Amino acid sequence: MTSGGGIQIPSRLPLLLTHEGVLLPGSTVRFSVDSPRNMHLVSQRLLKGTSLKSTIIGVIPNTRDPERDSDDCTSEHRVDKTYFVCYLLFNTIHSVHTLSHLLFLSSCRIGTAGIAVQVVGSNWPKPHYTLLITGLCRFSVSSLLKERPFVLAEVKQLDKLEQYTTPAREGVTAEDGELGELSQKFYQAAVQLLGMLDMSVPVVAKFRRLLDSLPRETLPDVVASMIRTSNKEKLQVLDAVSLEERFKKALPMLTRQIEGLKLLQKTRKMSPDHENRVLSVRKGGVFPGRQFSLEEEDEDDDGDDTAAIERKVHGANMPEAALRICLKELKRLKKMPQSMPEYALTRNYLDLMVELPWSKSTKDCLDIRAARTLLDNDHYAMDKLKRRVLEYLAVRQLKTSLKGPILCFVGPPGVGKTSVGRSIARTLGREFHRIALGGVCDQSDIRGHRRTYVGSMPGRIINGLKTVGVNNPVFLLDEVDKLGKSLQGDPAAALLEVLDPEQNHSFTDHYLNVAFDLSQVLFIATANTTATIPPALLDRMEVLQVPGYTQEEKVEIAHRHLIPNQLEQHGLTPQQLQIPQESTQDIISRYTREAGVRSLERKIGAICRAVAVKVAEGHKVTKRDASTPEDSAQQGKSQSSLCICVLLCWDGGLTLYRQWMVSGKLLLVASQILSVYHLHARLSLCYMFSD
């Protein structure tokens, strides 16, 4: 690469045809490669090469900014670009490639020789490579040598590579006539632009040192690659082989940016409390390939302005320990570039910290009479649960600093445990959030993942607090008796700290890694049985048994809540369907035998659907038997000669019928039952013989 004339690039270069931007000497740009020719260039030249020479390629730009480039470009470029598009389209359709066409394509092009400093491959969403290329110098295409598998051309170097290693004092000076005057004017304009940018003092000093260290002849390329300008203007700078012409092309671009900043400063009042920065430049200097914008800061205030995050951190009113951690993470965020993967992780962490309700809470409604009325309207019976809620409200009136109780509603399915929790939240005037724990077998669902893991996130408790936006909601831990256990830990053990009033004031989520106060949260757990709840967890909760409903209670619930809801859901009016209490009792006793009212609601829904069909067809609805009762066969056995004993089930579930035959003094039991049932059988036998 060296000769008597100085440092030289290889005379034969593979060409990278790109439409993503213009690579100027001295700048670094990322290019995405997915076309067949460019893919072959990367795989066969860059990845298989073992020398520095193999990493040098030629970049031929073919791009236009549709919004900013007009049709007033030179005829040479217009013919070249039009032919380039037609050529690629023609070859894509007909797969015809000729060297003469490529020769015509490249004869009027000037490209940039660059060195590939990084190659990254990916298969999503389709196979492609991402190249990080640093521009070295200009070249022109002399002839094309081959087109497959990638384009290889004979090139002629137009710039001197020594200019990037020459000290600034040895480059163009003011004594060089018109060129020297242009160089000095361009340098002064660049310094003026740098002083107008709203950046910190260390960043400005670093840019100034960079500006002073560069040779003057490199300034047009470097500055044109940094400021926002159209691709057409960058192509004009690239095509300017003469240094004097290059200064003339780049100086108006720089002057336009200065005039725009002056106008912006006149029309906008800059306030220290509300920073509307003009240019987003991070600490650490200019990043290769980043095109700095003089207009994009206001468009992306949350994306680049760390000052906005800092204001949110100070306005979140978080505890001192959490504030100290946030300020530490914010300091790290300011120092790292946006391209780092850890930047997004830190930004997401800070966003979560400022969105958590550290001190925001809702005011409780402590009117006991209104609470009693609301609970009675929402639910029939359940006197024990209602009394416990009213007791909590009464104590809160006397002592406002009362910690939230940990309640556990235990009862059969369908008795309204979940709906009672929602009614309690409405009674207290608090936000309600339900967390389904059925089948959860990972303790990270409760306590979150540590931030060192990929895809880490906070646990359900912290996520729930972020969702409701207050620190005193009502959390319903549904199906707490159905928690699992796996190699990822025991979620029931993770709930010990959450459901302990003596510890949950400093609950620490693994993702946050800072204590959060859960003492104001009202936790309500639901379960069907306490047999599967670990004793340590059960000991931390106040268990309230929710028994099944009696037949009279089911009838009242059906006429108060179920029938009106089903009529509304099916578009019927009370005049179109009336279900008397006797019919409701028949449905309960002959069609549904359960502790709750879910099956009863489904049967009422079936009646509403049948009536809806009749109403839609215009038929008159009459009273008739819908179907045979499901237990009619079992009821019919009562007419046989067998002695049938009805056993009362403690859980309010199905009524158990036990049958046996008596022959002399021998007692034959028809099912496998406990010894206590044998006593019932013998008592029934004595009663039968006494008649």
Coordinates of N, CA and C in Angstrom, one line a residue, residues 504-637:
N504 N -43.4 -6.5 55.3 CA -43.6 -6.0 53.9 C -43.5 -4.5 53.8
H505 N -43.1 -3.8 54.9 CA -42.8 -2.4 54.7 C -41.5 -2.2 54.0
S506 N -40.7 -3.2 53.9 CA -39.4 -3.1 53.2 C -39.3 -4.3 52.2
F507 N -40.3 -4.5 51.4 CA -40.3 -5.6 50.4 C -39.3 -5.2 49.3
T508 N -38.4 -6.1 49.0 CA -37.3 -5.9 48.0 C -37.5 -6.8 46.8
D509 N -37.8 -6.1 45.7 CA -37.9 -6.9 44.4 C -36.5 -7.0 43.8
H510 N -36.2 -8.2 43.3 CA -34.9 -8.4 42.7 C -34.6 -7.5 41.6
Y511 N -35.6 -7.1 40.8 CA -35.3 -6.1 39.7 C -35.0 -4.7 40.2
L512 N -35.8 -4.3 41.2 CA -35.6 -2.9 41.7 C -34.3 -2.9 42.6
N513 N -34.1 -3.9 43.4 CA -33.0 -4.0 44.3 C -33.0 -2.8 45.3
V514 N -34.2 -2.4 45.6 CA -34.4 -1.3 46.6 C -35.7 -1.6 47.3
A515 N -35.8 -1.3 48.6 CA -37.0 -1.6 49.4 C -38.2 -0.7 48.9
F516 N -39.4 -1.4 48.9 CA -40.7 -0.7 48.6 C -41.7 -1.0 49.7
D517 N -42.4 0.0 50.2 CA -43.3 -0.2 51.3 C -44.7 -0.7 50.8
L518 N -45.0 -2.0 51.3 CA -46.3 -2.6 51.0 C -47.2 -2.6 52.2
S519 N -46.9 -1.9 53.2 CA -47.7 -2.0 54.4 C -49.1 -1.3 54.2
Q520 N -49.3 -0.5 53.3 CA -50.6 0.2 53.1 C -51.4 -0.6 52.1
V521 N -50.9 -1.7 51.5 CA -51.7 -2.5 50.6 C -52.6 -3.5 51.3
L522 N -53.8 -3.6 50.9 CA -54.7 -4.6 51.5 C -54.7 -5.8 50.7
F523 N -54.1 -6.9 51.2 CA -54.0 -8.1 50.5 C -55.1 -9.0 50.9
I524 N -55.8 -9.6 49.8 CA -56.9 -10.6 50.0 C -56.5 -11.8 49.2
A525 N -56.4 -12.9 49.8 CA -56.1 -14.2 49.1 C -57.3 -15.0 49.1
T526 N -57.5 -15.8 48.1 CA -58.6 -16.7 47.9 C -58.1 -18.2 47.7
A527 N -58.8 -19.1 48.3 CA -58.4 -20.5 48.2 C -59.7 -21.4 48.3
N528 N -59.6 -22.6 47.8 CA -60.7 -23.5 47.9 C -60.4 -24.4 49.2
T529 N -59.2 -24.6 49.6 CA -58.9 -25.4 50.7 C -57.6 -24.9 51.3
T530 N -57.4 -25.1 52.6 CA -56.2 -24.8 53.3 C -55.2 -25.9 53.4
A531 N -55.6 -27.1 52.8 CA -54.7 -28.3 53.0 C -53.5 -28.1 52.1
T532 N -53.5 -27.4 51.0 CA -52.3 -27.3 50.1 C -51.6 -26.0 50.3
I533 N -52.0 -25.2 51.3 CA -51.2 -24.0 51.6 C -50.2 -24.3 52.6
P534 N -48.9 -23.9 52.4 CA -47.8 -24.2 53.3 C -48.2 -23.6 54.7
P535 N -47.9 -24.3 55.8 CA -48.2 -23.8 57.1 C -47.6 -22.4 57.4
A536 N -46.4 -22.1 57.0 CA -45.8 -20.8 57.2 C -46.5 -19.7 56.6
L537 N -47.0 -20.0 55.3 CA -47.8 -19.0 54.6 C -49.2 -18.8 55.2
L538 N -49.8 -19.9 55.6 CA -51.1 -19.9 56.2 C -51.1 -19.2 57.5
D539 N -50.0 -19.3 58.3 CA -49.9 -18.6 59.6 C -49.9 -17.1 59.5
R540 N -49.6 -16.6 58.3 CA -49.5 -15.1 58.1 C -50.8 -14.5 57.7
M541 N -51.8 -15.3 57.4 CA -53.1 -14.8 56.9 C -54.2 -15.1 57.9
E542 N -55.2 -14.2 57.9 CA -56.4 -14.3 58.7 C -57.4 -15.1 57.8
V543 N -57.7 -16.3 58.2 CA -58.5 -17.2 57.4 C -60.0 -16.9 57.7
L544 N -60.8 -16.7 56.7 CA -62.2 -16.5 56.8 C -62.9 -17.5 56.0
Q545 N -63.7 -18.4 56.6 CA -64.4 -19.4 55.9 C -65.6 -18.9 55.2
V546 N -65.7 -19.2 53.9 CA -66.9 -18.8 53.1 C -67.7 -20.0 52.8
P547 N -68.8 -20.3 53.6 CA -69.6 -21.5 53.3 C -70.4 -21.4 52.1
G548 N -70.9 -22.6 51.7 CA -71.8 -22.6 50.5 C -73.2 -22.0 50.9
Y549 N -74.0 -21.6 49.9 CA -75.3 -21.0 50.1 C -76.3 -22.1 50.3
T550 N -77.3 -21.7 51.2 CA -78.5 -22.5 51.3 C -79.4 -22.3 50.1
Q551 N -80.4 -23.1 50.0 CA -81.4 -23.0 48.9 C -82.1 -21.7 48.9
E552 N -82.5 -21.2 50.1 CA -83.1 -19.9 50.2 C -82.2 -18.8 49.8
E553 N -80.9 -18.9 50.2 CA -80.0 -17.8 49.8 C -79.8 -17.8 48.3
K554 N -79.7 -19.0 47.7 CA -79.5 -19.1 46.2 C -80.7 -18.5 45.5
V555 N -81.9 -18.7 46.0 CA -83.1 -18.1 45.4 C -83.1 -16.6 45.4
E556 N -82.7 -16.1 46.6 CA -82.6 -14.7 46.7 C -81.5 -14.1 45.8
I557 N -80.4 -14.7 45.7 CA -79.3 -14.3 44.9 C -79.7 -14.3 43.4
A558 N -80.4 -15.4 43.0 CA -80.8 -15.5 41.7 C -81.7 -14.3 41.3
H559 N -82.7 -14.0 42.1 CA -83.7 -12.9 41.8 C -83.1 -11.5 42.0
R560 N -82.0 -11.4 42.8 CA -81.4 -10.1 43.0 C -80.4 -9.7 41.9
H561 N -79.6 -10.7 41.6 CA -78.4 -10.5 40.7 C -78.4 -11.3 39.4
L562 N -78.6 -12.6 39.5 CA -78.3 -13.5 38.4 C -79.4 -13.3 37.3
I563 N -80.6 -13.3 37.6 CA -81.7 -13.1 36.5 C -81.6 -11.7 35.9
P564 N -81.5 -10.6 36.6 CA -81.4 -9.3 35.9 C -80.1 -9.3 35.0
N565 N -79.0 -9.8 35.5 CA -77.8 -9.8 34.7 C -77.9 -10.6 33.4
Q566 N -78.5 -11.8 33.5 CA -78.7 -12.6 32.3 C -79.7 -12.0 31.3
L567 N -80.8 -11.4 31.9 CA -81.7 -10.7 31.0 C -81.0 -9.6 30.2
E568 N -80.2 -8.8 30.9 CA -79.4 -7.7 30.2 C -78.5 -8.3 29.2
Q569 N -77.8 -9.4 29.5 CA -76.8 -9.9 28.6 C -77.4 -10.5 27.3
H570 N -78.7 -11.0 27.4 CA -79.4 -11.6 26.3 C -80.4 -10.7 25.6
G571 N -80.4 -9.4 26.0 CA -81.3 -8.5 25.4 C -82.7 -8.7 25.6
L572 N -83.1 -9.3 26.8 CA -84.5 -9.5 27.1 C -85.0 -8.5 28.2
T573 N -86.2 -8.3 28.2 CA -86.8 -7.4 29.2 C -87.6 -8.3 30.2
P574 N -87.8 -7.7 31.4 CA -88.6 -8.5 32.4 C -90.0 -8.9 32.0
Q575 N -90.6 -8.1 31.0 CA -91.9 -8.5 30.5 C -91.8 -9.7 29.6
Q576 N -90.7 -9.9 29.0 CA -90.6 -11.0 28.1 C -90.2 -12.3 28.8
L577 N -89.6 -12.3 29.9 CA -89.3 -13.5 30.7 C -89.4 -13.2 32.2
Q578 N -90.2 -14.0 32.8 CA -90.4 -13.9 34.3 C -90.2 -15.3 34.8
I579 N -89.4 -15.4 35.8 CA -89.1 -16.7 36.4 C -89.6 -16.6 37.9
P580 N -90.6 -17.3 38.2 CA -91.1 -17.2 39.6 C -90.2 -17.9 40.6
Q581 N -90.3 -17.7 41.8 CA -89.4 -18.3 42.8 C -89.6 -19.8 42.9
E582 N -90.8 -20.3 42.6 CA -91.0 -21.8 42.6 C -90.2 -22.4 41.5
S583 N -90.1 -21.8 40.3 CA -89.3 -22.3 39.3 C -87.8 -22.2 39.6
T584 N -87.4 -21.2 40.3 CA -86.0 -21.1 40.7 C -85.7 -22.1 41.6
Q585 N -86.6 -22.4 42.6 CA -86.3 -23.5 43.5 C -86.2 -24.9 42.8
D586 N -87.1 -25.1 41.8 CA -87.0 -26.3 41.1 C -85.6 -26.4 40.3
I587 N -85.2 -25.3 39.7 CA -83.9 -25.3 39.0 C -82.8 -25.7 40.0
I588 N -82.8 -25.1 41.2 CA -81.8 -25.3 42.2 C -81.8 -26.7 42.7
S589 N -83.0 -27.3 43.0 CA -83.0 -28.6 43.7 C -82.9 -29.7 42.7
R590 N -83.4 -29.5 41.4 CA -83.4 -30.6 40.5 C -82.4 -30.5 39.3
Y591 N -81.9 -29.3 39.1 CA -80.9 -29.2 38.0 C -79.5 -28.8 38.4
T592 N -79.4 -28.2 39.5 CA -78.1 -27.8 40.0 C -78.0 -28.2 41.5
R593 N -76.9 -28.8 41.8 CA -76.6 -29.2 43.2 C -75.1 -28.8 43.4
E594 N -74.9 -27.6 43.9 CA -73.5 -27.1 44.1 C -73.5 -26.2 45.3
A595 N -72.3 -25.8 45.7 CA -72.2 -24.9 46.9 C -72.4 -23.5 46.4
G596 N -71.9 -23.1 45.2 CA -72.0 -21.8 44.7 C -73.2 -21.6 43.8
V597 N -73.1 -20.6 42.9 CA -74.3 -20.3 42.0 C -73.8 -20.3 40.6
R598 N -72.7 -20.8 40.2 CA -72.2 -20.8 38.8 C -73.1 -21.6 37.9
S599 N -73.4 -22.9 38.3 CA -74.3 -23.7 37.5 C -75.7 -23.1 37.4
L600 N -76.1 -22.5 38.5 CA -77.5 -21.9 38.5 C -77.5 -20.7 37.5
E601 N -76.4 -20.0 37.4 CA -76.3 -18.9 36.4 C -76.3 -19.4 35.0
R602 N -75.6 -20.6 34.8 CA -75.6 -21.2 33.5 C -77.0 -21.7 33.1
K603 N -77.7 -22.3 34.0 CA -79.1 -22.7 33.7 C -80.0 -21.6 33.4
I604 N -79.9 -20.5 34.1 CA -80.7 -19.3 33.8 C -80.3 -18.8 32.5
G605 N -79.0 -18.8 32.1 CA -78.6 -18.3 30.8 C -79.2 -19.2 29.7
A606 N -79.3 -20.5 30.0 CA -79.9 -21.4 29.0 C -81.4 -21.1 28.7
I607 N -82.1 -20.8 29.8 CA -83.5 -20.4 29.7 C -83.6 -19.1 28.9
C608 N -82.7 -18.2 29.2 CA -82.8 -16.9 28.4 C -82.5 -17.1 26.9
R609 N -81.6 -18.0 26.6 CA -81.3 -18.2 25.2 C -82.4 -18.9 24.5
A610 N -83.1 -19.8 25.2 CA -84.3 -20.5 24.6 C -85.4 -19.5 24.4
V611 N -85.6 -18.6 25.3 CA -86.6 -17.5 25.2 C -86.2 -16.6 24.1
A612 N -84.9 -16.2 24.0 CA -84.5 -15.3 22.9 C -84.8 -15.9 21.5
V613 N -84.6 -17.2 21.4 CA -84.9 -17.8 20.1 C -86.4 -17.6 19.7
K614 N -87.3 -17.8 20.7 CA -88.7 -17.7 20.5 C -89.1 -16.2 20.2
V615 N -88.4 -15.3 20.9 CA -88.7 -13.9 20.7 C -88.3 -13.5 19.3
A616 N -87.1 -14.0 18.9 CA -86.6 -13.6 17.6 C -87.4 -14.1 16.5
E617 N -88.0 -15.3 16.7 CA -88.9 -15.9 15.7 C -90.3 -15.4 15.7
G618 N -90.6 -14.6 16.7 CA -91.9 -14.0 16.8 C -93.0 -15.0 17.4
H619 N -92.5 -16.1 18.1 CA -93.4 -17.0 18.7 C -93.8 -16.5 20.1
K620 N -94.9 -17.0 20.6 CA -95.3 -16.7 21.9 C -94.6 -17.7 22.9
V621 N -94.1 -17.1 24.0 CA -93.4 -17.9 25.0 C -94.4 -18.4 26.0
T622 N -94.4 -19.7 26.1 CA -95.3 -20.4 27.1 C -94.5 -21.2 28.1
K623 N -95.1 -21.5 29.2 CA -94.5 -22.3 30.2 C -94.5 -23.7 29.8
R624 N -93.3 -24.3 29.8 CA -93.2 -25.8 29.5 C -92.0 -26.3 30.1
D625 N -92.0 -27.7 30.2 CA -90.8 -28.3 30.8 C -89.6 -28.2 29.8
A626 N -88.5 -27.7 30.2 CA -87.4 -27.6 29.3 C -86.7 -28.9 29.1
S627 N -86.5 -29.7 30.1 CA -85.8 -31.0 30.0 C -86.0 -31.8 31.3
T628 N -85.6 -33.0 31.2 CA -85.7 -33.9 32.3 C -84.7 -33.5 33.4
P629 N -85.1 -33.4 34.6 CA -84.1 -33.1 35.7 C -82.9 -34.1 35.7
E630 N -81.7 -33.6 35.9 CA -80.6 -34.5 35.8 C -80.6 -35.5 36.9
D631 N -81.2 -35.3 38.1 CA -81.2 -36.2 39.2 C -82.5 -37.0 39.3
S632 N -83.3 -37.0 38.2 CA -84.6 -37.7 38.2 C -84.4 -39.2 38.4
A633 N -83.3 -39.7 37.8 CA -83.1 -41.2 37.9 C -82.8 -41.5 39.3
Q634 N -82.0 -40.7 40.0 CA -81.6 -41.0 41.3 C -82.8 -40.8 42.3
Q635 N -83.6 -39.7 41.9 CA -84.8 -39.5 42.7 C -85.8 -40.7 42.6
G636 N -85.8 -41.3 41.4 CA -86.7 -42.4 41.2 C -86.4 -43.6 42.1
K637 N -85.2 -43.7 42.5 CA -84.8 -44.9 43.3 C -85.4 -44.8 44.7

